[in-house]
CSV table of C-alpha atoms in Angstrom, one decimal:
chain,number,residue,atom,x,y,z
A,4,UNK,CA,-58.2,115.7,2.6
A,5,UNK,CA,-54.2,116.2,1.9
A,6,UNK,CA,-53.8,115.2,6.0
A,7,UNK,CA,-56.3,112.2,5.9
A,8,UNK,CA,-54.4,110.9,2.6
A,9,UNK,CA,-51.1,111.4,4.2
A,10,UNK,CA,-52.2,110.4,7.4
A,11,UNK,CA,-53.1,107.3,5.5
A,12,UNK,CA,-49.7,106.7,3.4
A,13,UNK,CA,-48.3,106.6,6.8
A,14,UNK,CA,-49.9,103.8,7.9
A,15,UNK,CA,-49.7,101.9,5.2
A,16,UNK,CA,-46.3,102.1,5.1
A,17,UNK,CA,-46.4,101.3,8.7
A,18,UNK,CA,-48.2,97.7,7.8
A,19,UNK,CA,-45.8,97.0,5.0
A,20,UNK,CA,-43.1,97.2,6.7
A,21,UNK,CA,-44.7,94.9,9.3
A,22,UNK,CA,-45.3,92.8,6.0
A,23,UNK,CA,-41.5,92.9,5.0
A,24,UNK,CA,-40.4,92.0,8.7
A,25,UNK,CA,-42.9,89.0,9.1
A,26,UNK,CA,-41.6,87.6,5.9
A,27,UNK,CA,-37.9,88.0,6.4
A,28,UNK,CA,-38.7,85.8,10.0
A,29,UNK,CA,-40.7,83.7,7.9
A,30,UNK,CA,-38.0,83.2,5.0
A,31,UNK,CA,-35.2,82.7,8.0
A,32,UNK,CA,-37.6,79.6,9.3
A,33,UNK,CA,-37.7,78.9,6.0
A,34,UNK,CA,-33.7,78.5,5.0
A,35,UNK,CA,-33.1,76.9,8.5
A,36,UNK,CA,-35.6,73.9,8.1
A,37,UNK,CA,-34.2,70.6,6.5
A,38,UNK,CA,-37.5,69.4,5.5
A,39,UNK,CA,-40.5,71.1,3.4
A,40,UNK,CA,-42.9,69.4,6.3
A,41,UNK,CA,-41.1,71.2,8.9
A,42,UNK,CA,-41.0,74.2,6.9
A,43,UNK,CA,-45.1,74.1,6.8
A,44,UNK,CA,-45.3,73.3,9.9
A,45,UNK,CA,-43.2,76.9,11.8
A,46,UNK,CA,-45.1,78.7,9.2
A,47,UNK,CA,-48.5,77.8,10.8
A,48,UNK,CA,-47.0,78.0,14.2
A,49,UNK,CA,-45.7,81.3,13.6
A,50,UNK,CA,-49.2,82.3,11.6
A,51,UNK,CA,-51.1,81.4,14.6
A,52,UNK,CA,-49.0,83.4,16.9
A,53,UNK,CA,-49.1,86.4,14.7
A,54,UNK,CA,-52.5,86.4,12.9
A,55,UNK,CA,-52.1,90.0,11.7
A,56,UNK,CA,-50.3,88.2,8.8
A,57,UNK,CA,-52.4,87.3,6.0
A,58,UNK,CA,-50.7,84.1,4.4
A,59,UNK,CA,-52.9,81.5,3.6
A,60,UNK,CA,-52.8,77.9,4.9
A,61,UNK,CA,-51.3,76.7,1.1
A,62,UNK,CA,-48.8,79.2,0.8
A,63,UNK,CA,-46.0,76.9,0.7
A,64,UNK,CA,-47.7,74.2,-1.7
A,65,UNK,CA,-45.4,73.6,-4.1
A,66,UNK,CA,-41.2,74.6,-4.7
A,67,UNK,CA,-42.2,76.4,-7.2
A,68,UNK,CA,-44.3,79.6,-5.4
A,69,UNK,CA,-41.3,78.5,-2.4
A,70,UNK,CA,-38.2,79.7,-4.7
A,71,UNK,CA,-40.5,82.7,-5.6
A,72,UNK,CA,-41.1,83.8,-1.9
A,73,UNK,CA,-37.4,83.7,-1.5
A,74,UNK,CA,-36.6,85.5,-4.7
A,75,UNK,CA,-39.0,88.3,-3.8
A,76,UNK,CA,-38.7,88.5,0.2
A,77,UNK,CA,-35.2,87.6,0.8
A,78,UNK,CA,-32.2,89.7,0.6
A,79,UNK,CA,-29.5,89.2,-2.3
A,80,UNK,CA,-26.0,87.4,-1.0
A,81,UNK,CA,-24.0,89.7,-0.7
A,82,UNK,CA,-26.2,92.9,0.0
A,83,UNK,CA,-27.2,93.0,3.2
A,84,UNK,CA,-28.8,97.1,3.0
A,85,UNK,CA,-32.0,95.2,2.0
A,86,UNK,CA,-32.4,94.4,5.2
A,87,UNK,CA,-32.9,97.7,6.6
A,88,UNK,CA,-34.3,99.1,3.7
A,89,UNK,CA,-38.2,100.0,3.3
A,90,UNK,CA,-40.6,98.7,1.2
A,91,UNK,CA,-42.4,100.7,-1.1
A,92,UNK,CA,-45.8,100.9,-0.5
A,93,UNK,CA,-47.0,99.2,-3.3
A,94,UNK,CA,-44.1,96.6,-3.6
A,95,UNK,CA,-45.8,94.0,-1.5
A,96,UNK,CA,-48.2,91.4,-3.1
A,97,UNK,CA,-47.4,93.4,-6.7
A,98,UNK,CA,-44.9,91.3,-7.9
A,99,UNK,CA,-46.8,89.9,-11.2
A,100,UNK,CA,-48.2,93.4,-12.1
A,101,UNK,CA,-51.7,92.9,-13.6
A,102,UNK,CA,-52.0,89.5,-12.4
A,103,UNK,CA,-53.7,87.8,-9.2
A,104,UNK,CA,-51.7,87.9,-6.1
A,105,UNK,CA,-50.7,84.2,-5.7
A,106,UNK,CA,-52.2,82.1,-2.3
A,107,UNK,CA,-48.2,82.5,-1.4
A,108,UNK,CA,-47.9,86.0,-1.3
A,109,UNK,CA,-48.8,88.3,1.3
A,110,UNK,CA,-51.5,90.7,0.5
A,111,UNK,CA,-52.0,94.8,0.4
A,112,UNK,CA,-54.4,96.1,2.8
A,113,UNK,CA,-56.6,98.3,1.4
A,114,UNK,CA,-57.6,101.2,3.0
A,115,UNK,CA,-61.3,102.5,1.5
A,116,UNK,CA,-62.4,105.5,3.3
A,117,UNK,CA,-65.7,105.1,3.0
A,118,UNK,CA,-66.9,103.5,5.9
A,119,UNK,CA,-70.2,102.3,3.9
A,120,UNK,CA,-68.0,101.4,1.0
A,121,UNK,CA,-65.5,99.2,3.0
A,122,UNK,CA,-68.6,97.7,5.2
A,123,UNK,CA,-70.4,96.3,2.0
A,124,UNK,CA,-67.2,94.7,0.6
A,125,UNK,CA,-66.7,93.2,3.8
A,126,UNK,CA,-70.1,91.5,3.8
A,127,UNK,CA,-68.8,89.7,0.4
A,128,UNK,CA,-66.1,87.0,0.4
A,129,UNK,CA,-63.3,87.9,-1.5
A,130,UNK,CA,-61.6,85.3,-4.1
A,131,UNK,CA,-58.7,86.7,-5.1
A,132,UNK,CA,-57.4,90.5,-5.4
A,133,UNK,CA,-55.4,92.0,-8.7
A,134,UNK,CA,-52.5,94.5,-8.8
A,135,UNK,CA,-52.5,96.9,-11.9
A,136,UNK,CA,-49.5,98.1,-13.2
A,137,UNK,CA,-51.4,101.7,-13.1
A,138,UNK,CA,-52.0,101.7,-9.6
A,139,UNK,CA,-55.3,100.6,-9.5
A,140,UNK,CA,-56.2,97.1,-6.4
A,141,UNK,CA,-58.9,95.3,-7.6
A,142,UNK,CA,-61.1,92.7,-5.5
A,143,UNK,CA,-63.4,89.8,-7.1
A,144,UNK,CA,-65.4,88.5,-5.3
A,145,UNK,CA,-67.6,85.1,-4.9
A,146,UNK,CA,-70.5,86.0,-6.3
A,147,UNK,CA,-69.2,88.3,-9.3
A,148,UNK,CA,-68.7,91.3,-7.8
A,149,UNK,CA,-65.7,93.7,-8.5
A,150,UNK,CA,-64.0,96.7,-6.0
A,151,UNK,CA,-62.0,98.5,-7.6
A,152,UNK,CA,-60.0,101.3,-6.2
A,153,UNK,CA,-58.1,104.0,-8.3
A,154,UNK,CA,-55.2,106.2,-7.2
A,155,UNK,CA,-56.7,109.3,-7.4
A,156,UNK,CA,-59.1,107.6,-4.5
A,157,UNK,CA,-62.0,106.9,-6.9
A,158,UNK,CA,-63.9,103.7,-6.1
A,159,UNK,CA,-65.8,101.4,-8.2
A,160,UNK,CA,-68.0,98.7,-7.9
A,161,UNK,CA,-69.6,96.1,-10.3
A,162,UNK,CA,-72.3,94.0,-9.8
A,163,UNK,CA,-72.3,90.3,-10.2
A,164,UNK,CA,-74.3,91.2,-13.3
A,165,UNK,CA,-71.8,93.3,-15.2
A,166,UNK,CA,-74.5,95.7,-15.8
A,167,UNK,CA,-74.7,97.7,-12.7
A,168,UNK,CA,-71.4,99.7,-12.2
A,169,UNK,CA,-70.8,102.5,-9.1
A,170,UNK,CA,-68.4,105.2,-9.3
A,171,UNK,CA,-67.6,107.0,-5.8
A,172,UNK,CA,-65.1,110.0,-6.6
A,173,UNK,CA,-62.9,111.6,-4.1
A,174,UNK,CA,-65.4,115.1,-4.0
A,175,UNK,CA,-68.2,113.0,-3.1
A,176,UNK,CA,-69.9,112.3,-6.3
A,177,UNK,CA,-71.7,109.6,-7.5
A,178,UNK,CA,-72.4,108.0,-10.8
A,179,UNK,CA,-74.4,104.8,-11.2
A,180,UNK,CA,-75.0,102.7,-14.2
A,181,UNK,CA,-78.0,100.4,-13.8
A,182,UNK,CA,-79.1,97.4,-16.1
A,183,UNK,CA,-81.9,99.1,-18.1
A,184,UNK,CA,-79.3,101.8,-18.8
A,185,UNK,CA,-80.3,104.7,-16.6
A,186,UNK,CA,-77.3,107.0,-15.6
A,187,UNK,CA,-77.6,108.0,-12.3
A,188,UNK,CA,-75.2,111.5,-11.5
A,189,UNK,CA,-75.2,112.4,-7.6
A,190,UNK,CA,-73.7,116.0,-7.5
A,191,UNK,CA,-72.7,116.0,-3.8
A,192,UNK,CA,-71.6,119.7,-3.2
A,193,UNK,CA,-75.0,120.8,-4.9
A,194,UNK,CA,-77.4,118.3,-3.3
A,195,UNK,CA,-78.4,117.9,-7.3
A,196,UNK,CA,-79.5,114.0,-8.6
A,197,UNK,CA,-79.1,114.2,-12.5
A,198,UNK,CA,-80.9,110.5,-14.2
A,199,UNK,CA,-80.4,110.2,-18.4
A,200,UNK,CA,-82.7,107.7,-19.4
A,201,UNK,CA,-81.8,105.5,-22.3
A,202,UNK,CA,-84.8,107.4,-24.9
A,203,UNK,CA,-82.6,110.5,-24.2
A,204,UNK,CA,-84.8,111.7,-21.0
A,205,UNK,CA,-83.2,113.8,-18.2
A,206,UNK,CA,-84.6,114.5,-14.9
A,207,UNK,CA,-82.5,116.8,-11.9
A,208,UNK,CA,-83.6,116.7,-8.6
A,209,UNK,CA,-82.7,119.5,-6.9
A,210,UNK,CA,-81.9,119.7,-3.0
A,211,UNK,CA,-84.7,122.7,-2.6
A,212,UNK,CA,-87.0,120.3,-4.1
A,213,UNK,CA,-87.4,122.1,-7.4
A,214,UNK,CA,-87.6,118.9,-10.1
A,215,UNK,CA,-87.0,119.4,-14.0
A,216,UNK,CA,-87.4,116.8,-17.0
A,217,UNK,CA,-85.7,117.8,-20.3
A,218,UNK,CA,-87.2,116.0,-23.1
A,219,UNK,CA,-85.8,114.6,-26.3
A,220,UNK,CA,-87.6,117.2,-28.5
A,221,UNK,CA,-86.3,120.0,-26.9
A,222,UNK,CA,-89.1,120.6,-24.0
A,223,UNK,CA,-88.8,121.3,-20.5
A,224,UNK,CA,-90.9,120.5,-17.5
A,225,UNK,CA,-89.8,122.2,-14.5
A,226,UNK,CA,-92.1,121.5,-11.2
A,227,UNK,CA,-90.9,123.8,-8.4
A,228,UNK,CA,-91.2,122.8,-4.5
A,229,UNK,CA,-94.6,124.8,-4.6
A,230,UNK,CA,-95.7,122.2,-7.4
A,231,UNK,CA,-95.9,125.2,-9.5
A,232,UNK,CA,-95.5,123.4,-13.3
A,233,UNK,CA,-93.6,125.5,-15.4
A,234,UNK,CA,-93.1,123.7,-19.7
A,235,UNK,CA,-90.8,125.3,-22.1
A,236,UNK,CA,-91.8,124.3,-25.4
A,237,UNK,CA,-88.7,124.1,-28.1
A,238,UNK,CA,-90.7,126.7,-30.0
A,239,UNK,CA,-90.2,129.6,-27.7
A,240,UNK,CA,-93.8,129.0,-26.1
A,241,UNK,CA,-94.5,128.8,-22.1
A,242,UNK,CA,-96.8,127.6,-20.1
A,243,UNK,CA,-97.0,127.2,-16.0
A,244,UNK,CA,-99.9,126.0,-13.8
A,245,UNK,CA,-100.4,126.9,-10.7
A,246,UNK,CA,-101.3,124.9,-7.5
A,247,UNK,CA,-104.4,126.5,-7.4
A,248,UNK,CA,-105.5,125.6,-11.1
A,249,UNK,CA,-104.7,129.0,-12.8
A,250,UNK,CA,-102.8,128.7,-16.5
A,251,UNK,CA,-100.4,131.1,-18.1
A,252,UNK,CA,-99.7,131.0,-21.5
A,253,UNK,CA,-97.3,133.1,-23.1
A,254,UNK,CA,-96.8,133.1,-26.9
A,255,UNK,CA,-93.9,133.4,-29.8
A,256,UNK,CA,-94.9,136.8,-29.8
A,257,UNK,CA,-94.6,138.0,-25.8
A,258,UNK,CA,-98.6,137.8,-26.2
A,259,UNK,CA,-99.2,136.4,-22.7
A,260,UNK,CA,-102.8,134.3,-21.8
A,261,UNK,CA,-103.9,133.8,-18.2
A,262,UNK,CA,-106.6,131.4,-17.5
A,263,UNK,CA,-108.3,131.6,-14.0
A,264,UNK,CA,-110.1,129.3,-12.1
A,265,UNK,CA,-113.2,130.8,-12.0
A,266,UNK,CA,-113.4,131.0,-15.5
A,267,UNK,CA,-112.0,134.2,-16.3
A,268,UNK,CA,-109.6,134.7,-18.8
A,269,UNK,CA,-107.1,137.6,-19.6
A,270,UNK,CA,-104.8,138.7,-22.9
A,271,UNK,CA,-101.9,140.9,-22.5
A,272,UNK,CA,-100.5,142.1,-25.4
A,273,UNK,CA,-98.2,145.3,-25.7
A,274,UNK,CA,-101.0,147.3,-26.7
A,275,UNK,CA,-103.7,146.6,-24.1
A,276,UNK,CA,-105.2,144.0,-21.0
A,277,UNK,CA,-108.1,142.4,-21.9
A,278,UNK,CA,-110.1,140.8,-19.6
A,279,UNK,CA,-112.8,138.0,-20.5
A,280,UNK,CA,-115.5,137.3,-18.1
A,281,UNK,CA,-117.7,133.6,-18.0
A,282,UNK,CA,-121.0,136.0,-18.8
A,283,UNK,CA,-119.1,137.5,-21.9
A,284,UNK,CA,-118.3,140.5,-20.8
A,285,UNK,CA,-115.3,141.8,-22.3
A,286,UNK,CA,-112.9,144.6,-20.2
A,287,UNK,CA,-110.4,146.4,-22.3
A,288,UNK,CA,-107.4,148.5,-20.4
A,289,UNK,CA,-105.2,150.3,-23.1
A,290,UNK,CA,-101.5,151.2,-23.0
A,291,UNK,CA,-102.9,154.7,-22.8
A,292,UNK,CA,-105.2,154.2,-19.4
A,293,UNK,CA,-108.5,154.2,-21.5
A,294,UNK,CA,-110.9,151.4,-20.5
A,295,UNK,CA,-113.5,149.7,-22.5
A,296,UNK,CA,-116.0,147.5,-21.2
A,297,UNK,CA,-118.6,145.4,-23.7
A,298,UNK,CA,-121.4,144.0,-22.0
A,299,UNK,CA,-123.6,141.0,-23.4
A,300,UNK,CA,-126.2,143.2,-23.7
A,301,UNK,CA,-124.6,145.1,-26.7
A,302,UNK,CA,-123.8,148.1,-23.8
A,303,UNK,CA,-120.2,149.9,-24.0
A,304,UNK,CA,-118.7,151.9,-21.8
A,305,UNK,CA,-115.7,154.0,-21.7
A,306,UNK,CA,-113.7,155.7,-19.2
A,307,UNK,CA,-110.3,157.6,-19.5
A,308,UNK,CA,-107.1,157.1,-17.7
A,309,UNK,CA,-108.9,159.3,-14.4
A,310,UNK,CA,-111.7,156.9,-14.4
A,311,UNK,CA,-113.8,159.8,-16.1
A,312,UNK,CA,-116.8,158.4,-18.0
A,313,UNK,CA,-116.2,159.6,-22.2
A,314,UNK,CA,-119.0,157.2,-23.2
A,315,UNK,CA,-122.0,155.2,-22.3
A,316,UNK,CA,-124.6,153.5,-24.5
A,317,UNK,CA,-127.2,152.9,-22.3
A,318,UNK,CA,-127.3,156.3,-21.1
């Protein structure tokens, strides 16, 4: 990234200078023309040999933005170094800091690295661009829209309705702002999508496909990529379902509660597994090994850890 950024200084100091060379020809046509007319009419001549200039056609429109182009572009009596000396990079077109860059003055080229970025604000006709004193090259456009690009490389964009706002950072990362107020967080490195609705809803979308909602009071819905629903309840309670409809509860207490799809139903507690069957029979494995099994029929069984048979009613 440090060799793309330098890389990228380079050029642009490359251009300006271009920039500073065009305008010194420019100012010299300038000086040696007797007449205003004639003075308008080398600088288109010499604009439509060297297009790679951007002035625009009413660049010399009045004396006033005339004595300011030779003020800012032409070397001092008296000190001819100028002439030979570079520009800085962001010199050119940032002569009224915070302000418009006036139809007379030659632009900045910016250089937005994002390739998507760069092609949408291409697609939009730009009206005018703004130099801040902090660094920061901003481009309005048309129909509304702002481009905004910081020195740290951050990019931002605003829609035409002031409501939807785009933050690319250096790293990757996105954040979006949309008109109903949804924050939109794009975690690049982790493949994660974080949303905040504006009721205090938050949903992560993870890149293995594992989704989770955190809800205003406190619970938590996670739905892994096997659609396995886990909630976490702000009480301390859980409770997942699995894909093929069985439940697990598990209580304040550690007390867990599995309900099966067939209609079975099981309590595990520190003491013992208990087992609950759709016909009402109830199977009872203790801490111990011992098993006791109640039958609807009022018959009990029970067996020790080895399986042996301690008791039988019905026999």
């Amino acid at each position: 990234m440090l060799v793309r950024e330098n890389t990228d200084l380079r050029e642009g100091i490359k251009v300006m200078e271009r920039f500073r060379l065009d305008a010194w020809k420019k100012a010299e046509a300038i000086e040696s023309s007797p007449r205003m007319d004639q003075c308008v009419t080398a600088m288109k001549k010499e604009e439509s040999v060297n297009p790679s200039v951007p002035f625009q056609k009413s660049q010399i429109s009045s004396g006033t933005q005339l004595e300011k182009y030779k003020k800012n572009y032409l070397p001092m009596p008296g000190n001819p170094s100028r002439r030979s000396k570079s520009v800085p990079p962001r010199d050119l077109g940032n002569l009224d800091k915070g302000q418009a860059a006036l139809p007379g003055e030659p632009l900045e080229s910016v250089n937005f690295p994002d390739p998507e970025y760069k092609e949408k604000e291409e697609k939009e006709e730009i009206q005018g661009v703004i130099y801040h004193p902090d660094g920061k090259v901003e481009k309005v456009c048309n129909n509304g829209c702002r481009f905004i690009l910081f020195p740290n490389g951050t990019r931002k964009e605003v829609g035409a309705d002031g409501k939807t706002v785009t933050l690319t950072f250096i790293n990757g990362d996105v954040k979006q702002v949309m008109p109903d107020e949804r924050v939109i967080y794009y975690y690049a490195a982790a493949g994660t999508t974080h949303t905040t609705y504006p009721q205090g809803l938050e949903v992560l979308h993870f890149s293995s496909g594992q989704i989770e909602k955190h809800f205003p009071d406190g619970r938590k819905e996670i739905t892994f990529p096997d659609q396995t629903i886990k909630n976490l309840f702000a009480d301390g309670q859980e409770e997942s379902i699995f894909p093929d409809g069985t439940i697990v509860r598990v209580q304040r207490d550690g007390n867990k509660i599995i309900e099966f799809n067939n209609g079975q139903r099981e309590l595990h507690t520190a003491q013992f597994k208990r087992r609950e069957y759709p016909d009402g029979t109830v199977k009872t494995v203790y801490t111990n090994g011992h098993q006791e099994t109640k039958y609807t029929s009022g018959r009990i069984r029970v067996k020790d850890k080895d399986g042996n048979v301690l008791m039988d009613t019905e026999l």
